[in-house]
CSV table of C-alpha atoms and ligand atoms in Angstrom, one decimal:
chain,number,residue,atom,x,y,z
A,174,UNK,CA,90.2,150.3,11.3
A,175,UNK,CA,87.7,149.3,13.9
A,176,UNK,CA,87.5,145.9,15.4
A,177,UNK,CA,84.9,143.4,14.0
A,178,UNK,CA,82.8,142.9,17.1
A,179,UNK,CA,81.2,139.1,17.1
A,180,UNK,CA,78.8,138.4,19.9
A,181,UNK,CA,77.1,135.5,21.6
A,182,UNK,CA,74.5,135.4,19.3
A,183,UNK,CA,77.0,135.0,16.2
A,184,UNK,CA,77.8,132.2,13.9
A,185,UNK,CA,81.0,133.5,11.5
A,186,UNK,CA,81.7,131.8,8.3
A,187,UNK,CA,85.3,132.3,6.8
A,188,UNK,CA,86.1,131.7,3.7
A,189,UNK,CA,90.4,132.2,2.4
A,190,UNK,CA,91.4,132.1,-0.7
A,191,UNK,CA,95.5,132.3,-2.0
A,192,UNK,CA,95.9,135.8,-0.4
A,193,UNK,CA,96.3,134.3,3.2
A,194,UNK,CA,99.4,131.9,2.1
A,195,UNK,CA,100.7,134.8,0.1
A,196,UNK,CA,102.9,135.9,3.7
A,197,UNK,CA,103.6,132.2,3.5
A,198,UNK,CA,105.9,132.5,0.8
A,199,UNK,CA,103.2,130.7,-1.4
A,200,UNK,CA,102.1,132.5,-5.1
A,201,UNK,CA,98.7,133.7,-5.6
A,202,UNK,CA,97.2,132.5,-9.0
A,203,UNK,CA,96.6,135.6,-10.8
A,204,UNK,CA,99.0,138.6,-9.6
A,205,UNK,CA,101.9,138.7,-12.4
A,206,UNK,CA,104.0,137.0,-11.1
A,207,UNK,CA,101.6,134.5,-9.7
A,208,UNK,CA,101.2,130.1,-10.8
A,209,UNK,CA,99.3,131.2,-13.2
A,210,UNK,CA,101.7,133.4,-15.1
A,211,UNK,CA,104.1,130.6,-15.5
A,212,UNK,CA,101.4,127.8,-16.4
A,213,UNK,CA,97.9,127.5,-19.5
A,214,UNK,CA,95.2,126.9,-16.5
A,215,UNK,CA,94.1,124.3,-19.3
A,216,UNK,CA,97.6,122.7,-19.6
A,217,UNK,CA,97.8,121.6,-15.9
A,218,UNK,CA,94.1,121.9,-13.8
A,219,UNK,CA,91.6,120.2,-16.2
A,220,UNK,CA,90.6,117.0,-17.0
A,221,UNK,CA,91.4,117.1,-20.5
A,222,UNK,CA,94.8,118.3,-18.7
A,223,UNK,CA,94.5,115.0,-17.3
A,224,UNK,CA,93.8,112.7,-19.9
A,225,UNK,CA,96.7,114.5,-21.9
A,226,UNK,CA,99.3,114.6,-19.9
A,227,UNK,CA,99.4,112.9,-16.7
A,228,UNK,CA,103.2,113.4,-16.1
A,229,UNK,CA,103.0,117.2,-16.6
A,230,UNK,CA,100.0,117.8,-13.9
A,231,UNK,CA,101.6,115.7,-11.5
A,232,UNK,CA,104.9,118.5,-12.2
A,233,UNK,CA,102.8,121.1,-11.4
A,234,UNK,CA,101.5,119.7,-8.5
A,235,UNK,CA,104.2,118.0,-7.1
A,236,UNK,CA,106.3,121.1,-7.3
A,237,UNK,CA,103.2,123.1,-5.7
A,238,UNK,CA,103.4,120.2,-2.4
A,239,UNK,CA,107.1,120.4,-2.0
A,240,UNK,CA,106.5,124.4,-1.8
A,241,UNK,CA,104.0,123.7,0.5
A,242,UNK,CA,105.6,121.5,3.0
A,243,UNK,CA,108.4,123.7,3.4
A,244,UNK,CA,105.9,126.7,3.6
A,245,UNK,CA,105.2,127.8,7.3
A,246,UNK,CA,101.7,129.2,9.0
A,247,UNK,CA,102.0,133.2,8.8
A,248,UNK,CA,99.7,135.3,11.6
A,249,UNK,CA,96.7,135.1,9.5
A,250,UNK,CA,96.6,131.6,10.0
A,251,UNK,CA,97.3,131.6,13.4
A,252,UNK,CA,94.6,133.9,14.2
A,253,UNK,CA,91.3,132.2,12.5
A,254,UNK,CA,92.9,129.0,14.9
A,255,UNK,CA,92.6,131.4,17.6
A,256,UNK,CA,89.1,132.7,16.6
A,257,UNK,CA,87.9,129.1,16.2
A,258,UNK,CA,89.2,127.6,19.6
A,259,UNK,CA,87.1,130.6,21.1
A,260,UNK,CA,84.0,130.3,19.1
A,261,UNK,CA,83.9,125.9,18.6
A,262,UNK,CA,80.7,125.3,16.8
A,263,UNK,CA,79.8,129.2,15.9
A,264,UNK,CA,83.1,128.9,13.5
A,265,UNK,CA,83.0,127.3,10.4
A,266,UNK,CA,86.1,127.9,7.8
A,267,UNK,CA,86.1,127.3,4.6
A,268,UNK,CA,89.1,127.4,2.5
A,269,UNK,CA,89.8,127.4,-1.4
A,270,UNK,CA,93.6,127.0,-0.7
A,271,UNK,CA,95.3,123.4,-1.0
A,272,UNK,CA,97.8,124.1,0.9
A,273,UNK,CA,97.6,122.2,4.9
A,274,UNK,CA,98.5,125.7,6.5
A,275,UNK,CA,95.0,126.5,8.2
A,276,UNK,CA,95.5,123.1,10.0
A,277,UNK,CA,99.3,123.3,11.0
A,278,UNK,CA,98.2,126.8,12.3
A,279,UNK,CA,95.5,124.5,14.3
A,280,UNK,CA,92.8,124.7,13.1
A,281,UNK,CA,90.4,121.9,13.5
A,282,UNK,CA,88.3,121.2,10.2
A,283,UNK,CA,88.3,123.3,7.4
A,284,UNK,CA,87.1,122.5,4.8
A,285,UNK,CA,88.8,122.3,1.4
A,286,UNK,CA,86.6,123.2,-1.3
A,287,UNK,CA,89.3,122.9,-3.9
A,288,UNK,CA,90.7,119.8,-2.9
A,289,UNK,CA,94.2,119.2,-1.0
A,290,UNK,CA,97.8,118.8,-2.2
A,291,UNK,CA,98.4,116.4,0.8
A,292,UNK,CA,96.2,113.9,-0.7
A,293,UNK,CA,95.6,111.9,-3.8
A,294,UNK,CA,92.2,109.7,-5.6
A,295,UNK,CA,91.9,107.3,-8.1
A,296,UNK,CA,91.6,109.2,-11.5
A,297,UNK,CA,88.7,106.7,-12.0
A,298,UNK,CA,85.6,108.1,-9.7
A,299,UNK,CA,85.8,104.4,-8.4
A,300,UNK,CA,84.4,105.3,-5.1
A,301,UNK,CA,87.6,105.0,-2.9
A,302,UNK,CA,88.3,107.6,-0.2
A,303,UNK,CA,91.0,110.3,-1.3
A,304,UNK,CA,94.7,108.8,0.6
A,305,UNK,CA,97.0,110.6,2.6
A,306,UNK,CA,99.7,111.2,0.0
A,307,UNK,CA,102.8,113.8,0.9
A,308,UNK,CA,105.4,112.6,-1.7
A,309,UNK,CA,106.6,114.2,-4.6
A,310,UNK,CA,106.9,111.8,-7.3
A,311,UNK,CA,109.4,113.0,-10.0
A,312,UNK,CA,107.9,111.1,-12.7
A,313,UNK,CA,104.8,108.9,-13.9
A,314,UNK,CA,106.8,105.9,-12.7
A,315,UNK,CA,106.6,107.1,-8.8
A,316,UNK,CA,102.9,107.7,-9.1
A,317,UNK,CA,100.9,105.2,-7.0
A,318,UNK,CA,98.2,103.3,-8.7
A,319,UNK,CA,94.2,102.7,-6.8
A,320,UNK,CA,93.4,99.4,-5.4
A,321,UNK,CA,90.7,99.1,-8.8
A,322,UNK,CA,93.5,99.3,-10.9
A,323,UNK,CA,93.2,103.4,-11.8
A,324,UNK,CA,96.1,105.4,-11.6
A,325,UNK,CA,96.4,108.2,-8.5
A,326,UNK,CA,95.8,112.0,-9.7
A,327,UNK,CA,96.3,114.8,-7.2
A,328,UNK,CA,93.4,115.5,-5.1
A,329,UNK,CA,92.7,118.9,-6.2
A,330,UNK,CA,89.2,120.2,-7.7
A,331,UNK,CA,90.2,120.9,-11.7
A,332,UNK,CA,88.5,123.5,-13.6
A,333,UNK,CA,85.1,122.3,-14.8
A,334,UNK,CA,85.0,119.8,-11.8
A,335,UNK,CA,82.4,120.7,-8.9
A,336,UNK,CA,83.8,122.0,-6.1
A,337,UNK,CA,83.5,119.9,-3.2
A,338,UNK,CA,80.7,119.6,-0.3
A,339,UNK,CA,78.8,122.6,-1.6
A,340,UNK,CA,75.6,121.5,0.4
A,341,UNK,CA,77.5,122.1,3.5
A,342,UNK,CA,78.5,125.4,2.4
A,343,UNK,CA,75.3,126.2,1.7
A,344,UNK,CA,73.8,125.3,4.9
A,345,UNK,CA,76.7,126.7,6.6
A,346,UNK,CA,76.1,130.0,4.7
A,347,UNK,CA,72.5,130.3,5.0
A,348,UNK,CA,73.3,130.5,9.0
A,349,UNK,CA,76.2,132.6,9.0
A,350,UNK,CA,75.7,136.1,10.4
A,351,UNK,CA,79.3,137.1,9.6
A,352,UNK,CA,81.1,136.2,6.9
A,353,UNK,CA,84.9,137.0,6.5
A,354,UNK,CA,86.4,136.7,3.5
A,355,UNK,CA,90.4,137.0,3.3
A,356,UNK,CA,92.5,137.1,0.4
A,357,UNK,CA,90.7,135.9,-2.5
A,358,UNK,CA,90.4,137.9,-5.9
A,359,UNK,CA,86.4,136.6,-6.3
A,360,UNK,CA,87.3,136.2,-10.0
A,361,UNK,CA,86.3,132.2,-9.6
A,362,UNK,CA,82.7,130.8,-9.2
A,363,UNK,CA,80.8,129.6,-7.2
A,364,UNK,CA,83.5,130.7,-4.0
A,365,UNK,CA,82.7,134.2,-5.5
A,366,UNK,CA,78.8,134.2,-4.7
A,367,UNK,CA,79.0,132.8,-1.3
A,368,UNK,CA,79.1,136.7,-0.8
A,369,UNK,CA,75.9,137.2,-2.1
A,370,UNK,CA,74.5,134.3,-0.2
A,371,UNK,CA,75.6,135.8,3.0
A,372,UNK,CA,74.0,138.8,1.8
A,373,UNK,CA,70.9,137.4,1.0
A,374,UNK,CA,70.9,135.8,4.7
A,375,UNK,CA,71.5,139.2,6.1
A,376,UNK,CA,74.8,138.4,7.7
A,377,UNK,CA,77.9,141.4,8.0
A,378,UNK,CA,80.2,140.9,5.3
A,379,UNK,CA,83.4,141.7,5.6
A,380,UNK,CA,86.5,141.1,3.1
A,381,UNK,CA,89.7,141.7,4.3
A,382,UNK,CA,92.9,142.2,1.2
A,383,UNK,CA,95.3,144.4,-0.1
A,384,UNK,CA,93.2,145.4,-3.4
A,385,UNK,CA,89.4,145.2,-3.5
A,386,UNK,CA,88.0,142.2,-5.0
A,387,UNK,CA,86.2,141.3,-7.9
A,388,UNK,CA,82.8,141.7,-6.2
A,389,UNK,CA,83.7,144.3,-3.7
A,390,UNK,CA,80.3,145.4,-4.0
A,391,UNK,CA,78.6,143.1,-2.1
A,392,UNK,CA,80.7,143.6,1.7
A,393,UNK,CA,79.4,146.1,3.7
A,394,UNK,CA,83.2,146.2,5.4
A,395,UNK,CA,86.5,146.2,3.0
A,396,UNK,CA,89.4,146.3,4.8
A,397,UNK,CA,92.4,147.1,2.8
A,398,UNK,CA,95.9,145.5,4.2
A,399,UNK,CA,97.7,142.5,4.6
A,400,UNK,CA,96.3,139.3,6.1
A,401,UNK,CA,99.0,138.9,8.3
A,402,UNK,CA,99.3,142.1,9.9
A,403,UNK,CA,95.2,143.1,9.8
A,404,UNK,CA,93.8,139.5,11.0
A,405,UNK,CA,95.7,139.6,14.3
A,406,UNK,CA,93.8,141.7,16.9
A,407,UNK,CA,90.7,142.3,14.1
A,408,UNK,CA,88.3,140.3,16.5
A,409,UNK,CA,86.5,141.6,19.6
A,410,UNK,CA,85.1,138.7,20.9
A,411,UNK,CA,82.3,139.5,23.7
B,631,APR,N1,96.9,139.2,2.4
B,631,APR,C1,95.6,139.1,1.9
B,631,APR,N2,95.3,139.0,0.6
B,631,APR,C2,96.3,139.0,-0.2
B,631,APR,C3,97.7,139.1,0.2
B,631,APR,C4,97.9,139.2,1.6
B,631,APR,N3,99.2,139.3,2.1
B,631,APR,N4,98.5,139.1,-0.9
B,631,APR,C5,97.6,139.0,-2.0
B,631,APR,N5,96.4,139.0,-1.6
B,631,APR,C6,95.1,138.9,-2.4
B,631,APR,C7,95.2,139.5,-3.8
B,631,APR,O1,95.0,140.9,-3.7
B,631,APR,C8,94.2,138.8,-4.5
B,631,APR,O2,92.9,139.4,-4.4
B,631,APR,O3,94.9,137.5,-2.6
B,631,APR,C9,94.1,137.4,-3.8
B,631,APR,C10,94.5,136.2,-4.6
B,631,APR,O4,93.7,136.1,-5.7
B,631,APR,P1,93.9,134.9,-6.7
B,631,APR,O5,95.4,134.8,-7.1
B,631,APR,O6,92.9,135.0,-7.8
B,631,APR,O7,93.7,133.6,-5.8
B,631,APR,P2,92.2,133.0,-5.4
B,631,APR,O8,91.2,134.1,-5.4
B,631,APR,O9,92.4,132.2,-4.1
B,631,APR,O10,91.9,132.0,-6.6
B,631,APR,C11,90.7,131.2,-6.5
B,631,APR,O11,91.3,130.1,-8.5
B,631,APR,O12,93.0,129.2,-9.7
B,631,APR,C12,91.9,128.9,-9.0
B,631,APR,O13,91.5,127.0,-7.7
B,631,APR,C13,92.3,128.1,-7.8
B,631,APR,O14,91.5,128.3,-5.5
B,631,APR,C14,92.0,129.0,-6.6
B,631,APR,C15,90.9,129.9,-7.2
């Protein structure tokens, strides 16, 4: 494969899904033996989930943030960083990954549509910022309560929840003139449109994986391989 050349005139939106963590030592969602395949999506990422059984999401999740804190940037990572030190404002990566990899990699501000495993809200909207949070609470009891009184949930984006900042993605999107999209089955909405959208604003679309995606269709460059090895050397930069 080619390089992917990105000129002057360039502004390149990224977006990763689980597929770049997966060299990481961190499971995809939907290969067999991925979280998924152990866990009901409904039992543990909704907010009936919630409601039900606060003690068994916080499992989950707690078990998900130990696995990521001992999880370790792979050379995917490393080389969006690299891309985005080069590139400053013309670089804008969004992620639908949890995990704080992209930033211990370096780099600066992606954005977590999905939420983050390092962080925790009140499970009541009250309007209190998302905290810091990197324990791993055992049980109910270790679970830290919001200054209003409402108990702390993880701060990840559950199933039938909006994903977050969309109308920064959007903007962000509309003017892109490359997307790359890495490691990301396209099987969950709307992170599987922002194809489309980049399509619609006539940017290069390029998906990089080992198996085509859902909505292959819509790059005009798949590249099949590992993140890891592929990402690393992908870039020509003029
Ligand atoms: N490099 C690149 N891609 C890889 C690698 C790798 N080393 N290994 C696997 N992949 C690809 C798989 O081929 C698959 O297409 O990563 C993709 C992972 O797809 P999913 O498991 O569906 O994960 P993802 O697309 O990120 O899920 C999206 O669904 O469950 C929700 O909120 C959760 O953010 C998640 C969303």
């Amino acid at each position: 494969m080619g390089k992917i050349s990105v000129s002057a005139r360039d502004r390149v939106f990224v977006l990763t899904g689980a597929g770049i963590s997966a060299e990481s030592g961190l499971p995809t969602f939907r290969a067999e033996d991925g979280l998924w395949a152990g866990h009901r999506v409904e039992d543990v990422c909704t907010p009936r989930a919630w409601k039900r059984d606060p003690a068994g999401v916080w499992e989950f999740y707690s078990k998900r943030r130990a696995a990521a804190q001992r999880a370790r940037p792979n050379p995917a990572h490393v080389a969006l960083a690299e891309l985005e030190a080069r590139l400053g404002a013309r670089f804008f990566l969004c992620t639908q990954n949890v995990d704080d990899l992209h930033e211990r990699a370096g780099s600066a501000r992606p954005l977590h549509m999905h939420g983050e495993l390092a962080k925790a809200r009140c499970e009541r909207e009250c309007g209190r910022a998302p905290v810091e949070d990197r324990t791993v609470p055992q049980n109910l009891a270790q679970v830290g309560y919001c200054a209003c009184g409402g108990r702390l949930r993880p701060h990840i984006v559950f199933f039938g929840e909006m994903p977050l900042e969309m109308d920064r993605i959007q903007e962000e999107i509309a003017r892109a003139t490359l997307m790359l999209v890495v490691g990301t089955s396209g099987s969950v909405y709307p992170a599987a449109n922002f194809v489309h959208w980049a399509r619609q604003a006539e940017a290069r679309t390029v998906y990089v994986g080992p198996e085509a995606p859902l909505n292959a269709a819509a790059f005009t460059h798949v590249i099949k391989g590992m993140a890891g090895e592929v990402l690393p050397g992908l870039f020509r930069v003029e």
